[in-house]
Short mmCIF file of C-alpha atoms and ligand atoms in Angstrom, two decimals:
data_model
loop_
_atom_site.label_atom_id
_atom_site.label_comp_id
_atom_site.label_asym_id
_atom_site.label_seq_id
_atom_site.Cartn_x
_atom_site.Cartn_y
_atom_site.Cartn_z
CA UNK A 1 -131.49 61.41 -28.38
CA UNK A 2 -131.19 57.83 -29.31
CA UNK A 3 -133.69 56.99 -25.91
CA UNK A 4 -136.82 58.55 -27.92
CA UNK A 5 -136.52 55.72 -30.28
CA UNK A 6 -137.07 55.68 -34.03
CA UNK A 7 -138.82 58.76 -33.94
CA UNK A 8 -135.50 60.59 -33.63
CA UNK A 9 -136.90 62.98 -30.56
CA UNK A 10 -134.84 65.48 -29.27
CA UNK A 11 -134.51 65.48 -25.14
CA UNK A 12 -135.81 68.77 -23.86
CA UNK A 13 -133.20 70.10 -20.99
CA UNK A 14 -133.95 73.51 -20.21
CA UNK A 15 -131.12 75.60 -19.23
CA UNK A 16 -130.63 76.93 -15.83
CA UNK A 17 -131.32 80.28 -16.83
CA UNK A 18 -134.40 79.88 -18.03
CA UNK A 19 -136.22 79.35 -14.52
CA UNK A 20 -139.62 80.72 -13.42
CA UNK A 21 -140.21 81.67 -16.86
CA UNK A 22 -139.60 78.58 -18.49
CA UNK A 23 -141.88 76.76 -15.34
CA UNK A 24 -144.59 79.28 -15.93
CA UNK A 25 -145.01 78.13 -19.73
CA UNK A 26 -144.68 73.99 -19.23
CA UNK A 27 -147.18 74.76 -16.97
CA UNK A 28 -149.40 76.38 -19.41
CA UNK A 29 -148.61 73.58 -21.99
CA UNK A 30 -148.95 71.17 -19.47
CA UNK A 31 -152.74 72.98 -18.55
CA UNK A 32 -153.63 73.24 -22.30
CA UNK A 33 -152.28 69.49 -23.37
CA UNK A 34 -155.44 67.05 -23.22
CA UNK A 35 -154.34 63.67 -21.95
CA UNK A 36 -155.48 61.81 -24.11
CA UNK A 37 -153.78 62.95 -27.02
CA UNK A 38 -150.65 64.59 -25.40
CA UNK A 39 -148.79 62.35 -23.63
CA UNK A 40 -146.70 58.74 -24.43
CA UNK A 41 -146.17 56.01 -22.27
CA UNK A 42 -142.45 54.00 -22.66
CA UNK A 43 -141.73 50.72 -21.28
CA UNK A 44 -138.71 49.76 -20.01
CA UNK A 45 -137.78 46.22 -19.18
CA UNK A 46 -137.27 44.71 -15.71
CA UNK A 47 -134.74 41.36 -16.80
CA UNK A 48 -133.80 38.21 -14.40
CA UNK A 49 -129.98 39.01 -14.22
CA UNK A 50 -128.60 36.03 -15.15
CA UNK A 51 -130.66 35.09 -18.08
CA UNK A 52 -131.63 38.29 -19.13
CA UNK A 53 -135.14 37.26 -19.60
CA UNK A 54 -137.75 40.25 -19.53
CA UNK A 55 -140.08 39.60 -16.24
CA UNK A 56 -142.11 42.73 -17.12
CA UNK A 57 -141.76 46.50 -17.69
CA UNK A 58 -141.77 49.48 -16.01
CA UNK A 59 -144.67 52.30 -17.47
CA UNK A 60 -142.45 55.72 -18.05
CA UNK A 61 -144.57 59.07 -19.08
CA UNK A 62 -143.11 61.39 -21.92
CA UNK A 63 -144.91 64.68 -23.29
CA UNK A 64 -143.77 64.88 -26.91
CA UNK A 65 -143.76 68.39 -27.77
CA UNK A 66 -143.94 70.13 -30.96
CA UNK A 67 -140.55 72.51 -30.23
CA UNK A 68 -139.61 71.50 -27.21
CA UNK A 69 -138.25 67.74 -28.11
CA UNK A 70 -139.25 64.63 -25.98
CA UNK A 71 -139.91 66.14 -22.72
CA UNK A 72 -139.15 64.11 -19.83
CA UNK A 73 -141.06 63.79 -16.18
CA UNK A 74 -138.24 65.35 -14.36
CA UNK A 75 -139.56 68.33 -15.79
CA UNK A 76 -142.93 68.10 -16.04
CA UNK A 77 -144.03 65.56 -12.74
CA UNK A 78 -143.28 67.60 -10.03
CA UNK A 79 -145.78 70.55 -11.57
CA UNK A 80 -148.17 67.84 -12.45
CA UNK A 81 -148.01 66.87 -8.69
CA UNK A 82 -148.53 70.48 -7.56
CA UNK A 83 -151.37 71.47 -9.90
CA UNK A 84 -153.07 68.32 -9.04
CA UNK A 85 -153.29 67.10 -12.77
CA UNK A 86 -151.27 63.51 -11.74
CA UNK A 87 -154.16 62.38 -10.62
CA UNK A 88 -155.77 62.63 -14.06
CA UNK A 89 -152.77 61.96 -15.52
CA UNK A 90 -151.84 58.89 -13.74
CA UNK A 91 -155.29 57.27 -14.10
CA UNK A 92 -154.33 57.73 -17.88
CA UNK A 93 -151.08 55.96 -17.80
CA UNK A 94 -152.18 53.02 -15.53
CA UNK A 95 -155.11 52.57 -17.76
CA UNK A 96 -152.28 52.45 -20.76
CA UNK A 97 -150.19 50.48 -19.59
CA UNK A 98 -152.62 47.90 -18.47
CA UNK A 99 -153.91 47.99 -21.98
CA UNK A 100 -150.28 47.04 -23.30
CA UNK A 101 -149.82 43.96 -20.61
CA UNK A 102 -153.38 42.56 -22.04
CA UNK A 103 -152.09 42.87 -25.53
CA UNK A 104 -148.51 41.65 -24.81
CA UNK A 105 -149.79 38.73 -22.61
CA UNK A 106 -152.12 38.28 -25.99
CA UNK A 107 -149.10 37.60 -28.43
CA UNK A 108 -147.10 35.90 -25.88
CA UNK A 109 -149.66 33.38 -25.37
CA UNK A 110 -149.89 33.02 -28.92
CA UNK A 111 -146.29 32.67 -29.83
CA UNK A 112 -145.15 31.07 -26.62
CA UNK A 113 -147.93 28.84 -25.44
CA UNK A 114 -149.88 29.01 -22.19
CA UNK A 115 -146.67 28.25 -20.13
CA UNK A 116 -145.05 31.31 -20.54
CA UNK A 117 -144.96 33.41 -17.45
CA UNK A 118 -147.17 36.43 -18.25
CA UNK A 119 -145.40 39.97 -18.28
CA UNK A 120 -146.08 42.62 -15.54
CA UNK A 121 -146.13 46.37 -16.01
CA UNK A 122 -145.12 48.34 -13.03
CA UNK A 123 -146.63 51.82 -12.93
CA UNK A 124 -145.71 54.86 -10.50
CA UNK A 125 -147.96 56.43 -8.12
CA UNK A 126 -147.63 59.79 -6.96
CA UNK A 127 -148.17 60.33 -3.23
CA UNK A 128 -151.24 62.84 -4.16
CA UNK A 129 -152.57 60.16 -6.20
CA UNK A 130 -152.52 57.52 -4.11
CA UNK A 131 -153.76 59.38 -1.48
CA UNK A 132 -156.96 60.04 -3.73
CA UNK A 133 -160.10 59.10 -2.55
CA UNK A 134 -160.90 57.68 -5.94
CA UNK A 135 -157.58 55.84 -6.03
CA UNK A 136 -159.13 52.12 -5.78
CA UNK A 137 -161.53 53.03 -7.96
CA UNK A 138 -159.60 54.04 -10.90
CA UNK A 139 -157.57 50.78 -10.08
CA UNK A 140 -160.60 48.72 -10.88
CA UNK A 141 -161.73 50.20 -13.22
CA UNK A 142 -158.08 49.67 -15.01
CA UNK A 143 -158.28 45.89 -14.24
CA UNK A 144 -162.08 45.46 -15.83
CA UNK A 145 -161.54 47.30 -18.63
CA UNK A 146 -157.63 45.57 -19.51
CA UNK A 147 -158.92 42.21 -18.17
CA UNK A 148 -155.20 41.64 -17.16
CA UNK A 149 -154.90 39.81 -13.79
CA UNK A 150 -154.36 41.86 -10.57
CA UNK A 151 -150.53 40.17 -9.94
CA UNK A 152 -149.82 41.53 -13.71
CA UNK A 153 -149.68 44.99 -11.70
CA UNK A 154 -147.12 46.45 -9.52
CA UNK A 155 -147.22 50.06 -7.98
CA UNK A 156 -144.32 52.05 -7.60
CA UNK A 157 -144.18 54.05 -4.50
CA UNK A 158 -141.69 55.94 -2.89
CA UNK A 159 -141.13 55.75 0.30
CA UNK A 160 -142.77 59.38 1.27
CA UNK A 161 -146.39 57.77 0.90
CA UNK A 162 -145.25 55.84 3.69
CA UNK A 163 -144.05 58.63 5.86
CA UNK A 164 -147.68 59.71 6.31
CA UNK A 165 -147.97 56.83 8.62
CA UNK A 166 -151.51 56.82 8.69
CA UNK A 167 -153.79 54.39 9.05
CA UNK A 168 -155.75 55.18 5.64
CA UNK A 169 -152.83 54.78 4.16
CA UNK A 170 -151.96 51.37 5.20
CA UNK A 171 -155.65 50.44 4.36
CA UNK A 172 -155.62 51.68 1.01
CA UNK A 173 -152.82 49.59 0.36
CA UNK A 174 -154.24 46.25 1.92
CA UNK A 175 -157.17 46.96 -0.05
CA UNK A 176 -155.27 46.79 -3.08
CA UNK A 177 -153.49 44.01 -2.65
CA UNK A 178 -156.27 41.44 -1.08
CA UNK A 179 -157.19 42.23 -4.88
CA UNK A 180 -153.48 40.65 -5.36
CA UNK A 181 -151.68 43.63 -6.91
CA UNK A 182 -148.04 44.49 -5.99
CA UNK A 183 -146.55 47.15 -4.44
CA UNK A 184 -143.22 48.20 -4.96
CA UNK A 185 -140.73 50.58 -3.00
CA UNK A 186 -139.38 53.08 -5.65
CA UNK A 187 -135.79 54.29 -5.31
CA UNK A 188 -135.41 51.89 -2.02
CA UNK A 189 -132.49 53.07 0.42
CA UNK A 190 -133.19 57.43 -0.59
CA UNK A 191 -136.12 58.45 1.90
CA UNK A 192 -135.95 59.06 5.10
CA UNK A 193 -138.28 56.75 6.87
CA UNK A 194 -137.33 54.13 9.48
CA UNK A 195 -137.08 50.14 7.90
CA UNK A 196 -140.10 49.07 10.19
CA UNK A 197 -142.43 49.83 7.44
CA UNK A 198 -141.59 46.52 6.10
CA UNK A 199 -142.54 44.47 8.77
CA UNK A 200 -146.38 47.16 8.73
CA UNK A 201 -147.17 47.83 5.30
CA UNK A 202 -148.03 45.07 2.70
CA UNK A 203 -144.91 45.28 0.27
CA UNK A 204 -143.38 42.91 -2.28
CA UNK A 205 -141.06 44.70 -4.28
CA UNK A 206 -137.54 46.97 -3.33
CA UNK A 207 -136.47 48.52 -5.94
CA UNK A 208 -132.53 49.40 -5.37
CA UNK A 209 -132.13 53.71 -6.78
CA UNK A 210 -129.89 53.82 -9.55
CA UNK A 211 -127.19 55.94 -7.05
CA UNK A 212 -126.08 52.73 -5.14
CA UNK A 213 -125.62 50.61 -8.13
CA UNK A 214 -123.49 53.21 -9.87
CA UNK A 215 -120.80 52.81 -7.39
CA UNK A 216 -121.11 49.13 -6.97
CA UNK A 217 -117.51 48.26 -8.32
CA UNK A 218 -115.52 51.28 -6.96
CA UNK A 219 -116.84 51.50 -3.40
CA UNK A 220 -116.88 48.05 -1.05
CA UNK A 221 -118.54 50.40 1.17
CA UNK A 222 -121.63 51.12 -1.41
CA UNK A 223 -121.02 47.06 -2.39
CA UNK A 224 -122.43 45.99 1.57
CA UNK A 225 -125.15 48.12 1.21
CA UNK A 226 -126.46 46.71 -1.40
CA UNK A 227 -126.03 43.37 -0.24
CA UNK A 228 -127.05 44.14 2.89
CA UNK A 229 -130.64 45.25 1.25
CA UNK A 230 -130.63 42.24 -0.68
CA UNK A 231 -129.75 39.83 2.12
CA UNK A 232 -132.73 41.72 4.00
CA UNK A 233 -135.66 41.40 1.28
CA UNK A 234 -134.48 38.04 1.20
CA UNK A 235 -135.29 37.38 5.18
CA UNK A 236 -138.29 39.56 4.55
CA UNK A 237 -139.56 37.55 1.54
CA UNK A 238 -138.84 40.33 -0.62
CA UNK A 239 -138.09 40.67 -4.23
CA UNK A 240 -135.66 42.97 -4.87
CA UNK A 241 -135.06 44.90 -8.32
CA UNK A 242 -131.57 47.13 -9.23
CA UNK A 243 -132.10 49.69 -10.83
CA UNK A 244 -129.95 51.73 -13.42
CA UNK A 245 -127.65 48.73 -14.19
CA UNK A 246 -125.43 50.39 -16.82
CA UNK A 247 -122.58 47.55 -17.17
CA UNK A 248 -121.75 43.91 -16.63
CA UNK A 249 -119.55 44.39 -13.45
CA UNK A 250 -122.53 45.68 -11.88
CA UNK A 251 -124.72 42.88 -13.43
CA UNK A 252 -121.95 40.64 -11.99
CA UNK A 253 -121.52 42.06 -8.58
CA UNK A 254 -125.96 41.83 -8.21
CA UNK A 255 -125.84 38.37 -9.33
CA UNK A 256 -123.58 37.29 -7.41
CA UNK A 257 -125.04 38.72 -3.91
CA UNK A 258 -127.97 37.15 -5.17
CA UNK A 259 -130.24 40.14 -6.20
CA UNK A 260 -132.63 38.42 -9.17
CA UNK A 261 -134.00 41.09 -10.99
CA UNK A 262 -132.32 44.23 -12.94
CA UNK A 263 -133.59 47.19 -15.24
CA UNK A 264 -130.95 49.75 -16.93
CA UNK A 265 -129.47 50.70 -19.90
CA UNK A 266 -127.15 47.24 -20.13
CA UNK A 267 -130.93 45.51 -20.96
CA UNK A 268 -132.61 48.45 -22.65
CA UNK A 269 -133.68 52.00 -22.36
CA UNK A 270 -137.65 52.90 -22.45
CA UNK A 271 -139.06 52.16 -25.53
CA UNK A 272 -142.08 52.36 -26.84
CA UNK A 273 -144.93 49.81 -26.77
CA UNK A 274 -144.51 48.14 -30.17
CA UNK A 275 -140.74 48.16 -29.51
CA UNK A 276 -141.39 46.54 -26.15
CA UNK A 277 -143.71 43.56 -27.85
CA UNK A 278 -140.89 42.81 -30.04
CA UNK A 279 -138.25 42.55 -27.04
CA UNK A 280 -140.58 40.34 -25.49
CA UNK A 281 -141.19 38.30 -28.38
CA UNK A 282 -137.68 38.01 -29.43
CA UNK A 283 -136.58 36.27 -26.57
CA UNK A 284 -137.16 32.13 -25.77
CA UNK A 285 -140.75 31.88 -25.19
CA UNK A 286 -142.51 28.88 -23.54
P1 C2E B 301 -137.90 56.25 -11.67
O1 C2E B 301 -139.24 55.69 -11.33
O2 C2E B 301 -136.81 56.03 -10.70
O3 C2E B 301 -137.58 55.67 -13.11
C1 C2E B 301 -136.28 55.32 -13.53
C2 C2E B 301 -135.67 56.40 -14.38
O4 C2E B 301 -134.32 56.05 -14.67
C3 C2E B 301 -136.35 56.59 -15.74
O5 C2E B 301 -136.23 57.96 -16.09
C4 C2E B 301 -135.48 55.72 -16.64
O6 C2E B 301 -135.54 56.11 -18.01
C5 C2E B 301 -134.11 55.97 -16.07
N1 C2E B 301 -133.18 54.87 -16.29
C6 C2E B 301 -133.44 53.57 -16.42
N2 C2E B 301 -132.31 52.84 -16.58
C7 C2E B 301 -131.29 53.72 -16.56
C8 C2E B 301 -129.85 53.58 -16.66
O7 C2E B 301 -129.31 52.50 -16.82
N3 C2E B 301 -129.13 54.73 -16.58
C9 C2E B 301 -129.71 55.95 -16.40
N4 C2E B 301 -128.93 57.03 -16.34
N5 C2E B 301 -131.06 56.12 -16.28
C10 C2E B 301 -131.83 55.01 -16.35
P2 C2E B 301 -137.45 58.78 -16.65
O8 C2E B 301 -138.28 57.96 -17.58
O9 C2E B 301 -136.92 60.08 -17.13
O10 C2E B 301 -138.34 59.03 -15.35
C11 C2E B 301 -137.89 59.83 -14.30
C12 C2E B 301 -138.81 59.76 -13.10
O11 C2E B 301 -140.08 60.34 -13.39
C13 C2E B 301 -139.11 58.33 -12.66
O12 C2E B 301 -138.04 57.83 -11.90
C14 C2E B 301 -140.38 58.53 -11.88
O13 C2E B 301 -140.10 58.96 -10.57
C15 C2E B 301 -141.06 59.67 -12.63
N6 C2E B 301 -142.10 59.12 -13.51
C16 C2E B 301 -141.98 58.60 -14.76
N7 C2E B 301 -143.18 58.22 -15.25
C17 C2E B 301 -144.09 58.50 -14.27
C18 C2E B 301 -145.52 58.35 -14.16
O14 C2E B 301 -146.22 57.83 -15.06
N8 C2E B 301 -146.09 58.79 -12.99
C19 C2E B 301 -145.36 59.32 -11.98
N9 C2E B 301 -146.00 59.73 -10.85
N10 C2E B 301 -144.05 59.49 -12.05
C20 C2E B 301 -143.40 59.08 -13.18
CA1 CA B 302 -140.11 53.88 -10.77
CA1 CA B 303 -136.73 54.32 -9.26
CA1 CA B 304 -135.32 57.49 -9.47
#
């Protein structure tokens, strides 16, 4: 698929058939794949919606695979999750995409002068990794060995880390950001826990899911939800990202409720590191 890039990857879907079996043997891949060497990080852009401008990127996984194509985490997270190998795994792509934010904040200060406002990358966090006991370590280690600036990380949870409502949890993430990272809420508006957690736990970011901007034009139900969210963060101090923007009505519609920020296919899909450098460098700088 034209998503993988250059590299002309095929996307690996599975059929339905294929099941257990086919489970059982991404496992063993998965189990026999050193990190290291097996995996690929993609970046996808996170734009201010009415200039376009790329604020930072969001770090996306991908297990290329000799015959199996591009494989994507929908197939592979969820049994990284249950064999415990996300933690592992995650350290690995926060420590990558770190590395990338160093080196793009490198060229842009180069080509765009000190000015510029530094790209973030935006990682997600599994609920069993962040509920690691080595979680804040790994975190800074990431930021000694990248030398990027804590605020040049978000985290992307979902709102199920939050359901634990425990009081570790709540220090963990305090902890992290009197270091001055971000957190995000992933795909804001699908879990199931009450909206008081906003006022409790230290958050910056909503991200809007994907499934409430897709029926932005053809539903004014759908359309005072989301502006209802937005008008929300906004009273909350809250920055608030949409998510799967496919088309300019939708960029439209989010602009002009007054949500800032938008990622989605209209901007770019994932792409890979270099690729990403070059978006960022094509655009105005300084
Ligand atoms: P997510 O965090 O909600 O990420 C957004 C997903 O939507 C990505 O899929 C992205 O490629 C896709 N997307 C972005 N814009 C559009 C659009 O305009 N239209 C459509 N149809 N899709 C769009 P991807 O990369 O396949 O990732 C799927 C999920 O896997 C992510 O959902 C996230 O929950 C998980 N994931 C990805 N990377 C990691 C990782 O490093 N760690 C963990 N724990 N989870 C990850
Ligand atoms: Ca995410
Ligand atoms: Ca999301
Ligand atoms: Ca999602």
């Amino acid at each position: 698929a034209k998503t993988a890039g250059k590299r002309q990857w095929r996307h690996y879907h599975p059929d339905l058939q294929s099941g257990m079996a086919e489970r059982a043997k991404l496992q063993e891949g998965l189990d026999s794949s050193p990190i290291d060497t097996s995996f690929m990080v993609f970046y996808q852009p996170i734009v201010e919606l009415t200039s376009g401008q790329v604020s930072g990127f969001e770090a996306l996984v991908r297990w290329p695979h000799s015959t199996r194509g591009m494989v994507l985490p929908e197939q592979f997270i969820t049994l990284a999750e249950e064999s415990g190998q996300i933690v592992p795994l995650g350290a690995w792509v926060l420590n990558q995409a770190a590395a990338e934010a160093a080196r793009w904040q490198e060229s842009v200060q180069r080509e765009g002068g000190a000015d510029f406002v530094q790209p973030y990358v935006s990682v997600n966090v599994s609920p069993r990794q962040f509920r690691d006991a080595e979680f804040y370590r790994v975190i800074r280690r990431v930021l000694d060995l990248s030398g990027i600036q804590p605020s040049s990380l978000v985290l992307e949870l979902t709102e199920s880390v939050l359901m634990y409502n425990d009081e570790r949890i709540l220090a963990e993430m305090r902890s992290l950001t009197d270091l001055g990272i971000r957190i995000a809420i992933d795909d804001f508006g699908t879990g199931y826990s009450s909206l008081s957690y906003l006022r409790e736990f230290p958050i910056s970011i909503l991200k809007i899911d994907k499934s409430f901007v897709d029926e932005l034009g053809r539903s004014p139900e759908q359309y005072a939800l989301v502006e209802g969210i937005t008008h929300l963060a906004d009273t909350l101090g809250l920055t608030v990202i949409a998510e799967g923007v496919e088309d300019v009505r939708q960029q439209e519609l989010l602009t002009s409720m007054g949500c800032r920020f938008g990622q989605g296919y209209l901007f770019a899909e994932p792409v890979s590191a270099e690729e990403a450098e070059q978006l960022l460098l094509a655009q105005p700088l300084g």
